[in-house]
């Protein structure tokens, strides 16, 4: 059971890395297009800003899940580094429980936000609705939730080669 869950999380981790990277790439490509069109061609485009915002939200929430699993999320550990091992373990459990609460909060309210705005069109980008543009919130928090469950039951995964991908 544990190995199959970890294997699924490895696959989800890889997909999340690619999705975050693709969102960052598209965001950095779209913003200069909008700037070029506005200031060089003197014709403002309506789609670069909403696309960049969707990419930024995707990169932020899915990327946060990736960084949580790889233990590379920003943390201030000055105090916990000076604690004894048993107290470090207590702090780690408290951190996981707080992350669980935050992820559940974002999942619940992000899902409700998507439902509330599902039919509302985005004026600058009529192909999508506002609810679709906010989908990265519940999706990213759900992925984070799965990684938190993995850490609680199977420990941190940052020492494994699949998670260390790109770390030197």
mmCIF file of C-alpha atoms in Angstrom:
data_model
loop_
_atom_site.group_PDB
_atom_site.id
_atom_site.type_symbol
_atom_site.label_atom_id
_atom_site.label_comp_id
_atom_site.label_asym_id
_atom_site.label_seq_id
_atom_site.Cartn_x
_atom_site.Cartn_y
_atom_site.Cartn_z
ATOM 1 C CA UNK A 1 0.000 0.000 0.000
ATOM 2 C CA UNK A 2 2.675 2.497 0.983
ATOM 3 C CA UNK A 3 4.805 1.836 -2.089
ATOM 4 C CA UNK A 4 1.852 2.232 -4.450
ATOM 5 C CA UNK A 5 0.826 5.531 -2.799
ATOM 6 C CA UNK A 6 4.395 6.833 -2.992
ATOM 7 C CA UNK A 7 4.594 5.765 -6.665
ATOM 8 C CA UNK A 8 1.414 7.696 -7.448
ATOM 9 C CA UNK A 9 2.820 10.698 -5.577
ATOM 10 C CA UNK A 10 6.053 10.418 -7.601
ATOM 11 C CA UNK A 11 4.015 10.573 -10.801
ATOM 12 C CA UNK A 12 1.954 13.494 -9.479
ATOM 13 C CA UNK A 13 5.182 15.221 -8.403
ATOM 14 C CA UNK A 14 6.642 14.944 -11.911
ATOM 15 C CA UNK A 15 3.428 16.175 -13.524
ATOM 16 C CA UNK A 16 3.306 19.081 -11.072
ATOM 17 C CA UNK A 17 6.904 20.047 -11.834
ATOM 18 C CA UNK A 18 6.192 20.060 -15.565
ATOM 19 C CA UNK A 19 2.939 21.977 -15.121
ATOM 20 C CA UNK A 20 4.617 24.596 -12.925
ATOM 21 C CA UNK A 21 7.523 24.930 -15.312
ATOM 22 C CA UNK A 22 5.246 25.237 -18.324
ATOM 23 C CA UNK A 23 3.147 27.877 -16.559
ATOM 24 C CA UNK A 24 6.290 29.856 -15.725
ATOM 25 C CA UNK A 25 7.545 29.550 -19.299
ATOM 26 C CA UNK A 26 4.244 30.690 -20.809
ATOM 27 C CA UNK A 27 4.004 33.557 -18.337
ATOM 28 C CA UNK A 28 7.473 34.830 -19.180
ATOM 29 C CA UNK A 29 6.749 34.542 -22.911
ATOM 30 C CA UNK A 30 3.323 36.211 -22.840
ATOM 31 C CA UNK A 31 4.224 39.306 -20.833
ATOM 32 C CA UNK A 32 6.815 40.601 -23.365
ATOM 33 C CA UNK A 33 4.300 39.980 -26.181
ATOM 34 C CA UNK A 34 1.825 42.287 -24.439
ATOM 35 C CA UNK A 35 4.497 44.910 -23.813
ATOM 36 C CA UNK A 36 5.720 44.744 -27.417
ATOM 37 C CA UNK A 37 2.197 45.047 -28.810
ATOM 38 C CA UNK A 38 1.322 47.981 -26.577
ATOM 39 C CA UNK A 39 4.472 50.091 -26.813
ATOM 40 C CA UNK A 40 6.007 49.137 -30.160
ATOM 41 C CA UNK A 41 2.983 48.269 -32.298
ATOM 42 C CA UNK A 42 0.750 50.792 -30.471
ATOM 43 C CA UNK A 43 -2.039 48.213 -30.253
ATOM 44 C CA UNK A 44 -2.872 46.786 -26.846
ATOM 45 C CA UNK A 45 -3.819 43.104 -26.776
ATOM 46 C CA UNK A 46 -6.466 41.991 -24.318
ATOM 47 C CA UNK A 47 -5.312 38.405 -23.725
ATOM 48 C CA UNK A 48 -1.698 38.548 -22.385
ATOM 49 C CA UNK A 49 -2.595 39.816 -18.907
ATOM 50 C CA UNK A 50 -5.276 37.211 -18.076
ATOM 51 C CA UNK A 51 -3.097 34.419 -19.485
ATOM 52 C CA UNK A 52 -0.148 35.628 -17.395
ATOM 53 C CA UNK A 53 -2.322 35.779 -14.268
ATOM 54 C CA UNK A 54 -3.617 32.235 -14.811
ATOM 55 C CA UNK A 55 -0.040 31.044 -15.312
ATOM 56 C CA UNK A 56 1.142 32.876 -12.202
ATOM 57 C CA UNK A 57 -1.602 31.349 -10.046
ATOM 58 C CA UNK A 58 -0.860 27.896 -11.488
ATOM 59 C CA UNK A 59 2.866 28.286 -10.921
ATOM 60 C CA UNK A 60 2.291 29.526 -7.379
ATOM 61 C CA UNK A 61 -0.139 26.896 -6.105
ATOM 62 C CA UNK A 62 1.130 23.841 -7.966
ATOM 63 C CA UNK A 63 4.743 24.932 -7.445
ATOM 64 C CA UNK A 64 4.106 25.288 -3.714
ATOM 65 C CA UNK A 65 3.007 21.651 -3.593
ATOM 66 C CA UNK A 66 6.199 20.614 -5.380
ATOM 67 C CA UNK A 67 8.384 22.632 -3.054
ATOM 68 C CA UNK A 68 6.580 21.235 0.000
ATOM 69 C CA UNK A 69 7.276 17.657 -1.058
ATOM 70 C CA UNK A 70 10.926 18.376 -1.809
ATOM 71 C CA UNK A 71 11.333 20.268 1.515
ATOM 72 C CA UNK A 72 12.529 23.324 -0.394
ATOM 73 C CA UNK A 73 9.679 25.634 0.566
ATOM 74 C CA UNK A 74 10.762 28.768 2.342
ATOM 75 C CA UNK A 75 11.151 28.223 6.070
ATOM 76 C CA UNK A 76 12.707 30.030 8.982
ATOM 77 C CA UNK A 77 14.392 27.352 11.029
ATOM 78 C CA UNK A 78 16.683 29.410 13.243
ATOM 79 C CA UNK A 79 14.793 28.435 16.384
ATOM 80 C CA UNK A 80 14.007 24.826 15.492
ATOM 81 C CA UNK A 81 17.637 24.149 14.531
ATOM 82 C CA UNK A 82 18.613 24.802 18.145
ATOM 83 C CA UNK A 83 16.030 22.447 19.656
ATOM 84 C CA UNK A 84 16.620 18.893 20.807
ATOM 85 C CA UNK A 85 15.629 16.052 18.466
ATOM 86 C CA UNK A 86 12.365 15.241 20.304
ATOM 87 C CA UNK A 87 11.299 18.892 20.176
ATOM 88 C CA UNK A 88 12.240 19.088 16.490
ATOM 89 C CA UNK A 89 9.946 16.135 15.876
ATOM 90 C CA UNK A 90 7.108 17.865 17.759
ATOM 91 C CA UNK A 91 7.617 21.014 15.683
ATOM 92 C CA UNK A 92 7.607 18.935 12.509
ATOM 93 C CA UNK A 93 4.292 17.312 13.448
ATOM 94 C CA UNK A 94 2.803 20.709 14.326
ATOM 95 C CA UNK A 95 3.996 22.084 10.985
ATOM 96 C CA UNK A 96 2.375 19.205 9.123
ATOM 97 C CA UNK A 97 -0.895 19.706 11.005
ATOM 98 C CA UNK A 98 -0.898 23.448 10.296
ATOM 99 C CA UNK A 99 -0.142 22.783 6.619
ATOM 100 C CA UNK A 100 -3.010 20.293 6.598
ATOM 101 C CA UNK A 101 -5.377 22.927 8.005
ATOM 102 C CA UNK A 102 -4.193 25.577 5.531
ATOM 103 C CA UNK A 103 -4.525 23.204 2.577
ATOM 104 C CA UNK A 104 -8.029 22.181 3.625
ATOM 105 C CA UNK A 105 -8.959 25.856 4.026
ATOM 106 C CA UNK A 106 -7.692 26.775 0.544
ATOM 107 C CA UNK A 107 -9.249 23.659 -0.975
ATOM 108 C CA UNK A 108 -12.664 24.413 0.523
ATOM 109 C CA UNK A 109 -12.770 28.129 -0.222
ATOM 110 C CA UNK A 110 -11.012 27.777 -3.590
ATOM 111 C CA UNK A 111 -13.564 25.171 -4.652
ATOM 112 C CA UNK A 112 -16.429 27.406 -3.517
ATOM 113 C CA UNK A 113 -14.897 30.361 -5.356
ATOM 114 C CA UNK A 114 -14.694 28.313 -8.561
ATOM 115 C CA UNK A 115 -18.330 27.236 -8.187
ATOM 116 C CA UNK A 116 -19.451 30.797 -7.526
ATOM 117 C CA UNK A 117 -17.644 32.207 -10.574
ATOM 118 C CA UNK A 118 -18.043 29.216 -12.917
ATOM 119 C CA UNK A 119 -20.456 30.953 -15.305
ATOM 120 C CA UNK A 120 -18.962 34.452 -15.121
ATOM 121 C CA UNK A 121 -17.056 35.265 -18.328
ATOM 122 C CA UNK A 122 -13.662 36.970 -18.366
ATOM 123 C CA UNK A 123 -14.083 40.081 -20.519
ATOM 124 C CA UNK A 124 -10.498 40.136 -21.804
ATOM 125 C CA UNK A 125 -10.400 36.401 -22.536
ATOM 126 C CA UNK A 126 -13.911 35.171 -23.409
ATOM 127 C CA UNK A 127 -12.818 31.568 -24.012
ATOM 128 C CA UNK A 128 -12.552 31.019 -20.237
ATOM 129 C CA UNK A 129 -14.831 31.743 -17.330
ATOM 130 C CA UNK A 130 -13.640 33.273 -14.079
ATOM 131 C CA UNK A 131 -14.283 29.969 -12.312
ATOM 132 C CA UNK A 132 -11.906 28.153 -14.639
ATOM 133 C CA UNK A 133 -9.190 30.743 -14.066
ATOM 134 C CA UNK A 134 -9.290 30.032 -10.315
ATOM 135 C CA UNK A 135 -9.066 26.231 -10.681
ATOM 136 C CA UNK A 136 -5.347 26.170 -9.758
ATOM 137 C CA UNK A 137 -6.281 27.117 -6.164
ATOM 138 C CA UNK A 138 -8.230 23.956 -5.279
ATOM 139 C CA UNK A 139 -6.112 21.765 -7.553
ATOM 140 C CA UNK A 140 -2.814 22.977 -6.078
ATOM 141 C CA UNK A 141 -4.104 22.725 -2.517
ATOM 142 C CA UNK A 142 -5.407 19.193 -3.203
ATOM 143 C CA UNK A 143 -1.977 18.158 -4.498
ATOM 144 C CA UNK A 144 -0.384 19.737 -1.424
ATOM 145 C CA UNK A 145 -2.873 17.856 0.748
ATOM 146 C CA UNK A 146 -1.852 14.548 -0.845
ATOM 147 C CA UNK A 147 1.822 15.362 -0.245
ATOM 148 C CA UNK A 148 1.079 16.269 3.388
ATOM 149 C CA UNK A 149 -0.692 12.937 3.896
ATOM 150 C CA UNK A 150 2.332 11.221 2.364
ATOM 151 C CA UNK A 151 4.698 13.021 4.726
ATOM 152 C CA UNK A 152 2.553 12.268 7.789
ATOM 153 C CA UNK A 153 2.293 8.537 7.061
ATOM 154 C CA UNK A 154 5.545 7.784 5.209
ATOM 155 C CA UNK A 155 7.922 10.562 6.249
ATOM 156 C CA UNK A 156 9.673 13.247 4.205
ATOM 157 C CA UNK A 157 10.527 12.234 0.657
ATOM 158 C CA UNK A 158 13.244 14.816 -0.031
ATOM 159 C CA UNK A 159 16.044 12.218 0.249
ATOM 160 C CA UNK A 160 14.740 10.085 -2.650
ATOM 161 C CA UNK A 161 16.279 10.498 -6.134
ATOM 162 C CA UNK A 162 12.970 11.309 -7.864
ATOM 163 C CA UNK A 163 12.386 14.209 -5.473
ATOM 164 C CA UNK A 164 15.999 15.374 -5.564
ATOM 165 C CA UNK A 165 15.710 15.830 -9.346
ATOM 166 C CA UNK A 166 17.445 19.088 -10.114
ATOM 167 C CA UNK A 167 19.048 19.441 -6.670
ATOM 168 C CA UNK A 168 22.785 19.179 -6.421
#
